[in-house]
Short mmCIF file of C-alpha atoms in Angstrom, two decimals:
data_model
loop_
_atom_site.label_atom_id
_atom_site.label_comp_id
_atom_site.label_asym_id
_atom_site.label_seq_id
_atom_site.Cartn_x
_atom_site.Cartn_y
_atom_site.Cartn_z
CA MET A 24 0.05 0.06 -0.18
CA SER A 25 1.39 3.49 -0.87
CA ASP A 26 1.87 6.24 1.33
CA ASP A 27 -1.20 8.08 -0.07
CA GLU A 28 -3.05 4.83 0.24
CA GLU A 29 -2.34 4.80 3.93
CA GLN A 30 -3.30 8.30 4.57
CA LEU A 31 -6.64 7.99 2.98
CA ALA A 32 -7.65 4.64 4.95
CA LEU A 33 -6.47 6.79 8.17
CA ALA A 34 -8.85 9.63 7.09
CA MET A 35 -11.62 7.18 6.41
CA ARG A 36 -11.23 5.81 10.23
CA GLN A 37 -11.93 9.35 11.58
CA GLN A 38 -15.03 9.91 13.43
CA ASP A 39 -14.60 13.81 13.09
CA PRO A 40 -15.33 14.93 9.47
CA LYS A 41 -13.15 17.83 10.20
CA VAL A 42 -10.06 15.69 10.99
CA ALA A 43 -10.81 13.61 8.01
CA LYS A 44 -10.90 16.40 5.62
CA SER A 45 -7.39 17.69 6.93
CA ILE A 46 -5.92 14.42 6.39
CA ALA A 47 -7.55 13.75 2.88
CA SER A 48 -7.33 17.26 1.42
CA PRO A 49 -3.44 17.17 0.65
CA LEU A 50 -4.01 13.79 -1.15
CA LEU A 51 -6.32 15.00 -3.94
CA GLY A 52 -3.40 17.30 -5.55
CA SER A 53 -1.19 14.66 -5.30
CA ALA A 54 -3.67 12.07 -6.97
CA VAL A 55 -4.37 14.53 -9.62
CA ALA A 56 -0.49 15.25 -10.27
CA ARG A 57 0.14 11.47 -10.61
CA LYS A 58 -2.94 10.93 -12.71
CA ASP A 59 -4.14 8.27 -10.18
CA ARG A 60 -7.83 8.38 -11.32
CA PRO A 61 -8.79 5.66 -8.69
CA LEU A 62 -7.17 7.34 -5.90
CA GLU A 63 -8.68 10.85 -6.79
CA GLY A 64 -12.21 9.24 -7.18
CA ARG A 65 -12.08 7.81 -3.74
CA VAL A 66 -10.27 11.08 -2.07
CA LEU A 67 -13.03 13.12 -3.76
CA THR A 68 -15.98 10.92 -2.31
CA LEU A 69 -14.15 11.09 1.05
CA LEU A 70 -13.94 14.97 0.94
CA ALA A 71 -17.71 15.21 -0.40
CA GLN A 72 -18.82 12.93 2.73
CA CYS A 73 -16.90 15.35 5.25
CA GLU A 74 -18.48 18.33 3.58
CA SER A 75 -22.14 16.78 3.73
CA LEU A 76 -21.44 15.89 7.52
CA LEU A 77 -20.40 19.40 7.98
CA ALA A 78 -23.64 20.66 6.48
CA ASN A 79 -21.80 22.49 3.72
CA SER A 80 -24.24 21.14 0.91
CA GLY A 81 -22.71 23.31 -1.77
CA SER A 82 -19.30 22.04 -1.36
CA ALA A 83 -20.56 18.35 -0.99
CA TYR A 84 -22.58 18.60 -4.24
CA GLU A 85 -19.69 20.09 -6.21
CA LEU A 86 -17.18 17.48 -4.82
CA SER A 87 -19.44 14.45 -5.57
CA SER A 88 -20.04 15.89 -9.16
CA ARG A 89 -16.40 15.97 -9.51
CA ALA A 90 -15.99 12.40 -8.14
CA LEU A 91 -18.61 10.49 -10.25
CA PRO A 92 -17.27 10.86 -13.82
CA VAL A 93 -13.63 9.77 -12.46
CA LEU A 94 -15.24 6.76 -10.69
CA GLN A 95 -17.20 5.80 -13.76
CA SER A 96 -14.13 5.99 -16.04
CA VAL A 97 -12.26 3.49 -13.38
CA GLY A 98 -15.29 1.47 -13.07
CA ASP A 99 -15.48 1.73 -9.17
CA PHE A 100 -19.06 1.17 -8.71
CA ARG A 101 -18.89 0.89 -5.17
CA GLU A 102 -17.43 4.33 -4.48
CA GLU A 103 -19.75 5.60 -7.42
CA ALA A 104 -22.57 4.56 -5.14
CA LYS A 105 -21.16 6.39 -2.34
CA ALA A 106 -20.65 9.65 -4.30
CA LEU A 107 -23.98 9.23 -5.56
CA ALA A 108 -25.41 9.01 -1.92
CA VAL A 109 -23.71 12.31 -1.21
CA GLN A 110 -25.07 14.10 -4.43
CA ALA A 111 -28.67 12.66 -3.59
CA ARG A 112 -28.33 13.92 -0.14
CA SER A 113 -26.73 17.54 -0.77
CA SER A 114 -28.84 17.94 -4.25
CA SER A 115 -32.24 17.43 -1.75
CA ALA A 116 -30.72 19.89 0.55
CA LEU A 117 -30.21 22.66 -1.88
CA GLY A 118 -33.67 22.09 -3.45
CA ARG A 119 -32.36 20.27 -6.68
CA ASN A 120 -35.16 17.61 -6.43
CA ASP A 121 -34.76 16.30 -9.98
CA GLN A 122 -30.85 15.73 -9.46
CA ALA A 123 -31.52 14.17 -6.13
CA ILE A 124 -33.87 11.63 -7.47
CA GLU A 125 -31.68 10.84 -10.41
CA ALA A 126 -28.66 10.35 -8.20
CA ALA A 127 -30.64 7.94 -5.52
CA LEU A 128 -31.97 6.02 -8.70
CA LEU A 129 -28.73 5.47 -10.14
CA ARG A 130 -27.27 4.63 -6.67
CA LEU A 131 -29.97 2.20 -5.96
CA GLU A 132 -29.26 0.38 -9.22
CA LEU A 133 -25.69 0.19 -8.25
CA VAL A 134 -26.12 -1.29 -4.68
CA LYS A 135 -28.11 -3.97 -6.02
CA ARG A 136 -25.04 -5.64 -7.51
CA ASP A 137 -24.06 -6.37 -3.92
CA ASP A 138 -26.03 -8.92 -1.84
CA ASP A 139 -26.05 -6.27 1.20
CA PRO A 140 -29.69 -5.72 2.64
CA ALA A 141 -28.21 -2.94 4.85
CA ASN A 142 -26.74 -1.14 1.67
CA GLN A 143 -29.96 -1.70 -0.43
CA ALA A 144 -32.21 -0.64 2.74
CA ASP A 145 -30.15 2.90 2.75
CA ALA A 146 -30.62 3.31 -0.76
CA HIS A 147 -34.43 2.66 -0.92
CA SER A 148 -34.79 5.11 2.16
CA GLN A 149 -32.66 7.82 0.42
CA LEU A 150 -34.72 7.60 -2.73
CA GLY A 151 -37.91 7.74 -0.90
CA ARG A 152 -36.76 10.99 0.92
CA ALA A 153 -35.77 12.55 -2.33
CA LEU A 154 -39.30 11.63 -3.71
CA PHE A 155 -40.96 12.90 -0.54
CA HIS A 156 -39.04 16.26 -1.19
CA ALA A 157 -40.16 16.63 -4.62
CA GLY A 158 -43.97 15.72 -3.47
CA CYS A 159 -44.22 12.40 -4.86
CA PHE A 160 -45.64 10.82 -1.62
CA ASP A 161 -47.01 7.59 -3.11
CA ALA A 162 -43.80 6.70 -4.92
CA ALA A 163 -41.84 7.87 -1.85
CA LYS A 164 -43.86 5.57 0.75
CA GLY A 165 -43.19 2.46 -1.52
CA HIS A 166 -39.31 2.86 -1.31
CA LEU A 167 -39.41 3.75 2.39
CA HIS A 168 -41.60 0.64 3.21
CA GLU A 169 -39.16 -1.21 1.19
CA ALA A 170 -36.16 0.02 3.10
CA ARG A 171 -37.75 -0.71 6.68
CA ARG A 172 -38.76 -4.38 5.26
CA LEU A 173 -34.93 -5.00 4.11
CA ALA A 174 -33.81 -3.25 7.45
CA GLN A 175 -36.03 -5.88 9.37
CA ALA A 176 -34.80 -8.64 7.42
CA GLY A 177 -31.04 -8.38 7.87
CA SER A 178 -30.06 -5.29 9.83
CA SER A 179 -29.49 -4.30 13.26
CA PRO A 180 -32.43 -2.65 15.43
CA LEU A 181 -30.91 0.59 15.24
CA GLU A 182 -31.11 0.56 11.48
CA VAL A 183 -34.78 -0.64 11.79
CA PHE A 184 -35.53 2.08 14.33
CA ALA A 185 -34.04 4.70 11.69
CA SER A 186 -36.13 3.50 9.06
CA ILE A 187 -39.03 4.10 11.25
CA VAL A 188 -37.95 7.67 12.02
CA THR A 189 -37.21 8.40 8.41
CA GLU A 190 -40.72 7.63 7.68
CA GLY A 191 -42.10 9.68 10.33
CA VAL A 192 -39.92 12.68 9.41
CA SER A 193 -41.27 12.38 5.78
CA GLU A 194 -44.80 12.01 6.79
CA LEU A 195 -44.38 15.15 8.97
CA MET A 196 -43.32 16.90 5.98
CA ARG A 197 -46.14 15.51 3.84
CA PHE A 198 -48.75 16.81 6.42
CA VAL A 199 -47.39 20.31 6.39
CA THR A 200 -46.93 20.30 2.34
CA GLU A 201 -50.38 19.07 1.60
CA ARG A 202 -51.99 21.36 4.33
CA HIS A 203 -50.60 24.35 2.54
CA GLU A 204 -51.76 22.91 -1.02
CA THR A 205 -55.34 21.85 0.02
CA GLY A 206 -55.86 24.51 2.88
CA LYS A 207 -57.10 21.78 5.18
CA ALA A 208 -55.28 19.27 7.71
CA PRO A 209 -54.69 15.80 5.89
CA SER A 210 -55.22 12.64 7.46
CA LEU A 211 -53.08 11.67 10.52
CA ARG A 212 -53.53 7.82 9.79
CA ASP A 213 -50.43 7.12 8.32
CA LEU A 214 -48.43 8.88 11.42
CA LEU A 215 -50.48 7.12 13.83
CA ALA A 216 -49.76 3.70 12.24
CA LEU A 217 -46.22 4.83 12.43
CA LEU A 218 -46.44 5.70 16.18
CA LYS A 219 -47.98 2.21 16.83
CA LEU A 220 -45.55 0.41 14.98
CA GLN A 221 -42.36 2.05 16.95
CA ALA A 222 -44.21 1.66 20.45
CA ASP A 223 -44.57 -2.09 19.35
CA PHE A 224 -40.81 -1.89 18.44
CA ALA A 225 -39.91 -0.27 21.51
CA ARG A 226 -41.46 -2.98 23.71
CA ARG A 227 -38.81 -5.58 22.02
CA HIS A 228 -35.91 -3.04 21.79
CA ASP A 229 -34.59 -0.54 24.30
CA ILE A 230 -32.59 1.64 21.66
CA ALA A 231 -31.61 4.27 24.26
CA ALA A 232 -30.00 1.63 26.68
CA ALA A 233 -28.43 -0.51 23.76
CA TYR A 234 -26.98 2.53 21.69
CA PRO A 235 -26.50 5.32 24.27
CA HIS A 236 -24.36 7.33 21.81
CA GLU A 237 -27.24 7.49 19.06
CA GLN A 238 -29.18 10.19 20.79
CA PRO A 239 -29.96 12.32 17.59
CA ILE A 240 -31.82 9.95 16.10
CA GLN A 241 -33.93 9.34 19.22
CA ALA A 242 -34.49 13.21 19.48
CA SER A 243 -35.71 13.27 15.87
CA TRP A 244 -38.52 10.68 16.81
CA GLN A 245 -39.40 12.98 19.75
CA LEU A 246 -40.05 15.79 17.43
CA VAL A 247 -42.17 13.73 15.30
CA THR A 248 -44.22 12.39 18.26
CA SER A 249 -44.37 16.06 19.58
CA ALA A 250 -45.84 17.15 16.35
CA VAL A 251 -48.27 14.49 15.87
CA ASN A 252 -49.43 15.05 19.77
CA CYS A 253 -49.82 18.72 18.68
CA TRP A 254 -52.09 17.98 15.74
CA MET A 255 -54.25 15.66 18.07
CA GLY A 256 -54.67 18.76 20.55
CA ARG A 257 -52.71 17.19 23.15
CA LEU A 258 -50.55 20.23 23.63
CA LEU A 259 -49.06 19.52 27.02
CA GLU A 260 -47.52 16.33 26.00
CA ALA A 261 -46.24 18.00 22.81
CA GLU A 262 -44.70 20.47 24.65
CA THR A 263 -43.00 18.14 27.08
CA ARG A 264 -41.35 16.20 24.45
CA LEU A 265 -40.26 19.20 22.51
CA GLU A 266 -38.72 21.00 25.48
CA SER A 267 -36.77 17.76 26.29
CA VAL A 268 -35.32 17.89 22.74
CA ARG A 269 -34.64 21.76 23.15
CA ALA A 270 -32.89 21.13 26.36
CA TRP A 271 -30.82 18.32 24.63
CA LEU A 272 -29.83 20.60 21.41
CA ASP A 273 -28.80 23.48 23.60
CA ALA A 274 -26.32 21.25 25.25
CA ARG A 275 -24.68 20.36 22.10
CA ASP A 276 -23.30 21.40 18.86
CA THR A 277 -25.73 19.61 16.42
CA ALA A 278 -26.54 19.43 12.88
CA PRO A 279 -28.76 22.38 11.28
CA SER A 280 -31.07 19.86 10.18
CA MET A 281 -31.92 18.90 13.63
CA ARG A 282 -32.50 22.20 14.74
CA SER A 283 -34.38 23.09 11.70
CA LEU A 284 -37.01 20.24 12.58
CA GLU A 285 -37.28 21.52 15.99
CA ALA A 286 -37.85 25.11 14.69
CA LEU A 287 -40.84 23.65 12.43
CA VAL A 288 -42.41 21.71 15.57
CA ARG A 289 -42.10 24.62 17.76
CA CYS A 290 -43.82 26.69 15.08
CA GLU A 291 -46.73 24.04 15.11
CA LEU A 292 -47.05 24.14 18.65
CA ALA A 293 -47.14 27.94 18.93
CA GLN A 294 -50.05 28.18 16.14
CA ALA A 295 -52.04 25.55 18.01
CA ARG A 296 -51.80 27.97 21.12
CA CYS A 297 -52.16 31.09 19.04
CA ASP A 298 -48.90 32.31 20.28
CA TRP A 299 -48.40 34.34 17.03
CA PRO A 300 -45.09 36.07 18.00
CA GLY A 301 -43.74 32.40 18.96
CA ALA A 302 -44.74 31.24 15.60
CA GLU A 303 -43.26 33.94 13.44
CA GLN A 304 -40.16 33.48 15.28
CA ALA A 305 -39.95 29.70 14.73
CA ALA A 306 -40.62 29.96 11.37
CA ALA A 307 -37.97 32.84 10.87
CA HIS A 308 -35.32 30.81 12.85
CA MET A 309 -36.10 27.97 10.28
CA ILE A 310 -35.05 30.31 7.32
CA GLU A 311 -32.30 31.81 9.06
CA LEU A 312 -30.80 28.18 9.84
CA ALA A 313 -31.36 27.44 6.26
CA GLN A 314 -29.48 30.37 5.03
CA GLN A 315 -26.48 29.84 7.16
CA THR A 316 -25.86 26.51 5.54
CA GLY A 317 -27.43 26.78 2.27
CA ARG A 318 -30.21 24.34 3.13
CA GLU A 319 -32.83 25.70 0.55
CA GLN A 320 -35.41 22.91 1.22
CA ALA A 321 -35.62 23.98 4.81
CA ALA A 322 -35.66 27.58 3.67
CA LEU A 323 -38.77 26.93 1.36
CA MET A 324 -40.30 25.17 4.26
CA GLY A 325 -39.83 28.15 6.41
CA HIS A 326 -41.44 30.50 4.19
CA LEU A 327 -44.32 28.23 3.80
CA LEU A 328 -44.81 28.01 7.57
CA ALA A 329 -44.35 32.09 7.76
CA SER A 330 -46.96 32.62 5.10
CA ARG A 331 -49.40 30.26 6.94
CA VAL A 332 -48.72 32.02 10.14
CA PHE A 333 -49.32 35.52 8.64
CA GLU A 334 -52.60 34.44 6.90
CA LEU A 335 -53.96 32.97 10.22
CA GLN A 336 -53.47 36.41 11.82
CA GLY A 337 -55.29 38.14 8.87
CA LYS A 338 -51.84 39.56 7.79
CA HIS A 339 -52.25 39.08 4.13
CA GLN A 340 -49.80 41.22 3.03
CA GLN A 341 -47.10 40.00 5.06
CA ALA A 342 -48.36 36.26 3.97
CA LEU A 343 -48.20 37.26 0.32
CA ALA A 344 -44.69 38.70 0.78
CA GLU A 345 -43.68 35.23 2.11
CA LEU A 346 -45.24 33.42 -1.04
CA LYS A 347 -43.31 35.70 -3.08
CA HIS A 348 -40.01 34.93 -1.20
CA LEU A 349 -40.83 31.30 -1.62
CA ALA A 350 -41.40 31.79 -5.21
CA ALA A 351 -38.11 33.58 -5.74
CA ARG A 352 -36.38 30.80 -3.74
CA GLU A 353 -37.76 28.20 -6.34
CA ARG A 354 -36.91 30.33 -9.32
CA ARG A 355 -33.16 30.68 -7.87
CA VAL A 356 -33.16 26.96 -7.10
CA ARG A 357 -34.26 25.84 -10.57
CA SER A 358 -31.71 28.36 -12.16
CA GLN A 359 -28.88 26.84 -10.38
CA SER A 360 -29.89 23.69 -10.95
CA LEU A 361 -29.92 24.15 -14.68
CA ALA A 362 -26.79 26.07 -14.57
CA SER A 363 -25.03 23.28 -12.65
CA ARG A 364 -25.71 20.42 -15.50
CA SER A 365 -24.63 20.11 -18.84
CA THR A 366 -26.15 16.71 -20.15
CA VAL A 367 -28.49 15.33 -17.79
CA VAL A 368 -32.07 14.18 -18.12
CA SER A 369 -33.91 17.45 -18.11
CA TRP A 370 -37.42 17.74 -16.23
CA GLN A 371 -38.63 20.82 -14.09
CA LEU A 372 -39.99 20.44 -10.54
CA GLU A 373 -42.00 23.08 -8.57
CA MET A 374 -42.02 22.81 -4.67
CA ARG A 375 -45.59 22.75 -4.17
CA ARG A 376 -46.89 19.77 -6.13
CA GLY A 377 -50.38 19.10 -8.04
CA GLU A 378 -50.97 15.57 -8.92
CA GLU A 379 -50.24 16.42 -12.65
CA SER A 380 -46.64 17.33 -11.79
CA ARG A 381 -46.11 14.09 -9.35
CA ARG A 382 -47.26 12.02 -12.47
CA SER A 383 -44.91 13.91 -14.54
CA LEU A 384 -42.06 13.30 -12.19
CA GLN A 385 -42.65 9.68 -11.52
CA ALA A 386 -42.56 8.91 -15.55
CA SER A 387 -39.43 10.97 -15.73
CA ALA A 388 -37.79 8.83 -12.98
CA GLN A 389 -38.94 5.72 -14.78
CA GLN A 390 -37.36 6.93 -18.04
CA LEU A 391 -34.04 7.59 -16.20
CA GLU A 392 -34.09 4.16 -14.75
CA LYS A 393 -34.64 2.68 -18.29
CA LEU A 394 -31.75 4.85 -19.62
CA ALA A 395 -29.36 3.42 -16.91
CA LEU A 396 -30.00 -0.16 -18.40
CA GLU A 397 -30.05 0.41 -22.08
CA ASP A 398 -27.37 0.26 -24.70
CA PRO A 399 -27.73 3.56 -26.30
CA MET A 400 -26.33 2.34 -29.84
CA THR A 401 -28.69 -0.88 -30.23
CA GLY A 402 -31.44 0.16 -27.87
CA ILE A 403 -31.35 -3.32 -26.19
CA ALA A 404 -29.90 -4.21 -22.80
CA ASN A 405 -26.78 -2.96 -21.66
CA ARG A 406 -24.04 -4.91 -19.50
CA ARG A 407 -25.56 -3.39 -16.21
CA CYS A 408 -28.80 -4.92 -17.11
CA PHE A 409 -27.55 -8.08 -18.08
CA GLU A 410 -25.60 -8.51 -14.94
CA GLN A 411 -28.64 -7.67 -12.92
CA VAL A 412 -30.97 -9.89 -14.61
CA ALA A 413 -28.70 -12.91 -15.12
CA THR A 414 -27.70 -13.02 -11.62
CA GLN A 415 -31.31 -13.02 -10.51
CA CYS A 416 -32.33 -15.66 -12.85
CA LEU A 417 -29.32 -17.55 -11.53
CA ARG A 418 -30.30 -17.38 -8.05
CA ALA A 419 -33.91 -18.26 -9.04
CA SER A 420 -32.79 -21.41 -10.97
CA GLN A 421 -30.83 -22.63 -7.93
CA ALA A 422 -33.58 -21.90 -5.66
CA ASP A 423 -36.18 -23.46 -7.50
CA GLY A 424 -35.33 -27.23 -7.83
CA GLY A 425 -32.52 -26.48 -10.45
CA ARG A 426 -34.85 -25.09 -13.33
CA PRO A 427 -32.83 -24.56 -16.40
CA LEU A 428 -31.38 -21.64 -17.41
CA CYS A 429 -28.93 -21.19 -20.36
CA LEU A 430 -26.37 -18.35 -21.35
CA ALA A 431 -25.42 -17.74 -24.80
CA LEU A 432 -22.29 -15.89 -25.73
CA ILE A 433 -22.43 -14.05 -29.35
CA ASP A 434 -19.44 -12.63 -31.19
CA VAL A 435 -19.53 -11.05 -34.43
CA ASP A 436 -16.85 -13.09 -36.74
CA ARG A 437 -14.25 -10.67 -38.12
CA PHE A 438 -15.94 -7.67 -37.22
CA LYS A 439 -12.66 -5.68 -37.52
CA GLU A 440 -12.75 -6.61 -41.14
CA VAL A 441 -16.15 -5.09 -41.40
CA ASN A 442 -15.04 -1.75 -39.69
CA ASP A 443 -11.93 -1.71 -41.85
CA GLY A 444 -13.29 -2.69 -45.31
CA HIS A 445 -16.65 -0.90 -45.21
CA SER A 446 -16.45 1.93 -42.54
CA HIS A 447 -17.45 2.32 -38.79
CA LEU A 448 -21.01 3.73 -39.95
CA VAL A 449 -21.36 0.27 -41.50
CA GLY A 450 -20.16 -1.57 -38.34
CA ASP A 451 -22.61 0.43 -36.19
CA LYS A 452 -25.31 -0.42 -38.41
CA VAL A 453 -24.30 -4.11 -38.34
CA LEU A 454 -24.35 -4.31 -34.55
CA GLN A 455 -27.93 -2.54 -34.67
CA VAL A 456 -29.32 -5.27 -37.08
CA ILE A 457 -27.82 -8.01 -34.93
CA ALA A 458 -29.56 -6.60 -31.89
CA ALA A 459 -32.85 -6.43 -33.63
CA LEU A 460 -32.52 -9.93 -34.80
CA LEU A 461 -31.58 -11.36 -31.36
CA SER A 462 -34.50 -9.71 -29.84
CA GLU A 463 -36.85 -11.00 -32.69
CA HIS A 464 -35.83 -14.50 -31.76
CA VAL A 465 -36.20 -14.57 -27.91
CA ARG A 466 -39.37 -14.56 -25.73
CA ASP A 467 -40.35 -11.78 -23.81
CA GLU A 468 -39.28 -13.51 -20.52
CA ASP A 469 -35.67 -13.81 -21.98
CA LEU A 470 -33.10 -11.11 -22.40
CA ALA A 471 -30.93 -9.91 -25.19
CA ALA A 472 -28.08 -7.62 -24.17
CA ARG A 473 -24.88 -5.91 -25.63
CA LEU A 474 -21.98 -6.66 -23.45
CA ALA A 475 -19.30 -4.35 -25.21
CA GLY A 476 -18.03 -3.86 -28.75
CA ASP A 477 -19.32 -6.58 -31.12
CA GLU A 478 -20.28 -9.17 -27.91
CA PHE A 479 -23.71 -9.94 -27.39
CA VAL A 480 -25.36 -12.31 -24.87
CA LEU A 481 -28.87 -14.04 -24.66
CA VAL A 482 -30.18 -15.23 -21.07
CA LEU A 483 -32.62 -17.91 -21.71
CA ARG A 484 -34.70 -18.61 -18.88
CA ARG A 485 -36.55 -21.98 -18.18
CA THR A 486 -34.80 -23.62 -21.30
CA GLU A 487 -33.04 -26.83 -21.37
CA LEU A 488 -29.55 -27.05 -23.57
CA ALA A 489 -30.82 -28.74 -26.63
CA ARG A 490 -33.73 -26.20 -26.80
CA ALA A 491 -31.47 -23.12 -26.23
CA ALA A 492 -29.18 -24.66 -29.00
CA GLU A 493 -32.05 -24.52 -31.46
CA ILE A 494 -33.00 -20.77 -30.58
CA CYS A 495 -29.20 -19.92 -31.13
CA ASP A 496 -29.05 -21.89 -34.56
CA ARG A 497 -32.08 -20.09 -36.02
CA VAL A 498 -30.30 -16.79 -34.74
CA CYS A 499 -27.18 -17.78 -36.69
CA LEU A 500 -28.99 -18.59 -39.65
CA ALA A 501 -30.92 -15.31 -39.55
CA VAL A 502 -27.81 -13.27 -39.43
CA ALA A 503 -26.22 -15.32 -42.15
CA HIS A 504 -29.24 -14.84 -44.36
CA TYR A 505 -30.00 -10.99 -43.83
CA ASN A 506 -29.66 -8.87 -46.83
CA TRP A 507 -26.33 -7.28 -45.75
CA GLN A 508 -25.62 -6.14 -49.16
CA ALA A 509 -28.47 -3.63 -48.71
CA ILE A 510 -26.28 -1.89 -46.33
CA SER A 511 -23.09 -2.00 -48.13
CA PRO A 512 -21.98 -3.79 -51.38
CA GLY A 513 -19.95 -7.04 -50.55
CA LEU A 514 -20.94 -7.30 -46.98
CA ALA A 515 -21.31 -10.54 -45.24
CA VAL A 516 -21.93 -11.14 -41.66
CA THR A 517 -21.66 -14.25 -39.55
CA ILE A 518 -21.66 -14.81 -35.91
CA SER A 519 -20.14 -17.21 -33.41
CA VAL A 520 -22.25 -18.62 -30.47
CA GLY A 521 -21.35 -20.48 -27.28
CA VAL A 522 -24.04 -21.89 -25.13
CA ALA A 523 -23.59 -23.08 -21.61
CA LYS A 524 -26.53 -24.40 -19.19
CA SER A 525 -26.21 -23.65 -15.51
CA GLN A 526 -24.98 -26.08 -12.94
CA ALA A 527 -25.14 -26.80 -9.47
CA GLY A 528 -22.89 -24.02 -7.62
CA ASP A 529 -22.49 -21.87 -10.79
CA THR A 530 -21.74 -18.11 -10.26
CA LEU A 531 -22.52 -15.65 -13.15
CA GLU A 532 -18.82 -15.47 -13.78
CA SER A 533 -18.47 -19.38 -14.18
CA LEU A 534 -21.42 -19.64 -16.32
CA VAL A 535 -20.26 -16.76 -18.56
CA HIS A 536 -16.71 -18.28 -18.77
CA ARG A 537 -18.11 -21.72 -19.87
CA SER A 538 -20.20 -19.90 -22.95
CA ASP A 539 -16.92 -18.02 -23.67
CA ILE A 540 -14.99 -21.23 -23.86
CA ALA A 541 -17.88 -22.89 -26.00
CA MET A 542 -17.75 -19.51 -28.16
CA TYR A 543 -14.07 -19.77 -28.59
CA MET A 544 -13.98 -23.31 -29.61
CA ARG A 545 -16.58 -22.63 -32.35
CA LYS A 546 -14.09 -19.86 -33.87
CA ALA A 547 -11.39 -22.06 -33.50
CA GLU A 548 -13.32 -24.82 -35.74
CA SER A 549 -13.87 -22.00 -38.26
CA ARG A 550 -16.94 -23.96 -39.70
CA PRO A 551 -19.74 -21.75 -40.99
CA TYR A 552 -22.63 -21.14 -38.83
CA ALA A 553 -21.60 -23.85 -36.39
CA LEU A 554 -22.90 -23.79 -32.79
CA LYS A 555 -20.93 -25.00 -29.80
CA THR A 556 -22.64 -25.89 -26.72
CA THR A 557 -21.27 -27.01 -23.15
CA GLY A 558 -23.16 -28.79 -20.44
CA ALA A 559 -24.57 -31.46 -22.62
CA ALA A 560 -21.23 -32.51 -24.57
CA ARG A 561 -22.32 -31.99 -27.90
CA VAL A 562 -22.00 -29.90 -31.23
CA SER A 563 -24.82 -29.00 -33.63
CA SER A 564 -24.22 -27.50 -36.97
CA ALA A 565 -26.67 -25.67 -39.19
#
């Protein structure tokens, strides 16, 4: 391990983000000077994480944005997932909801590669929070519920409790937002269900005793409970819980997000008691905290609360002024978001969501998820999609009594000669035609994907080896008999295919390896349209 690697490892072990940042910062210049891109990507990610923990959302966003292309270029998807987590979190804080959702979606796809329920739970939770901030409440609930399910399946009691708290805070924000949009208080049904869920959980797990240093998350739940009691008219209980948190906050240097949440609940309690000076002060404090740290999301919520407080007092001009401040911030957030991006899927968000904008955002998110799994040249699945689907299919095959799964690796014969003799444009057209032919010859439940260059693969579910060989034989003939002359005079194209059937104990790597061996055996034979198969020890020719 190099000296720089040792210093990075030391920085990553630090509990204090300020100390970690001081150790890691000099490493960035060294990595850039030596053109060590893997190290550069990891240092940028660590610095972004430090800035996020220090509530410097703008710096965290900038550093994570620099880290992502570096990490993508070196293929470090685990560090890429970490950088995407920072970008999603900082984008949400800055009010850039579209970018937050994009980053959270891509992170979720990356963490699915690792069989780690805790990472997947955190990724679902982050996507749920991003969707909640954007006003897509139904979609957000689905991801937050999945996060809790994954946490319950394989995580510690603390992580399960954290998932409940995250849902609670998100539901609290939903209540305030929907009340502003509709002019009436929404149902407390979901929040009350969470309170019951947490009460049942608390009977089985004493979080305070088991995790005495995890007080911030317990304080967050106290604030959620205080808000619910306030909205139910239990003002004394609400104040008791709020003051316990206030005393805890005053004794510590806590994150601005916690103080913003405390100010929100304090504003709600003051409104319930018609303590208008107190409510105005709490809303103003929330905006002030947000301005100190660049947390636009909290500032927008503060203006929304201030507008309501003034409206309830009949101060319509001041209420209107707060809405104008809110609109101005929304415009500035959108402008900054667009200015920071050059080539990213573009959709516009407004903070106050109507049903039409929610549906539009969900459609955009689905399109982004599709693009992340699609080969741009051919329009079929890409390597990322293949690895995800094939791994799931192999796991299902092994868990379901060994139901057959076949993999066919496909290579275009003498493709370099096509490019050299007919042009790269013709080569691209050849790849597109082959992709279309593959798609035509597989069932809806199967998958045709482009791996890289002139390499393709077929995932054939519930298919015995003999049947897979027949399918691939027809593909070989379809390619050979295609009217290539219409694309370029003198053009002829054939493919080589290697087929393997899954076996007990197979990994995706071992199955691909056997398919690869079969395909190169076919190339070595140099017989037109021959199909080599493994797993049944036979060769079929067409």
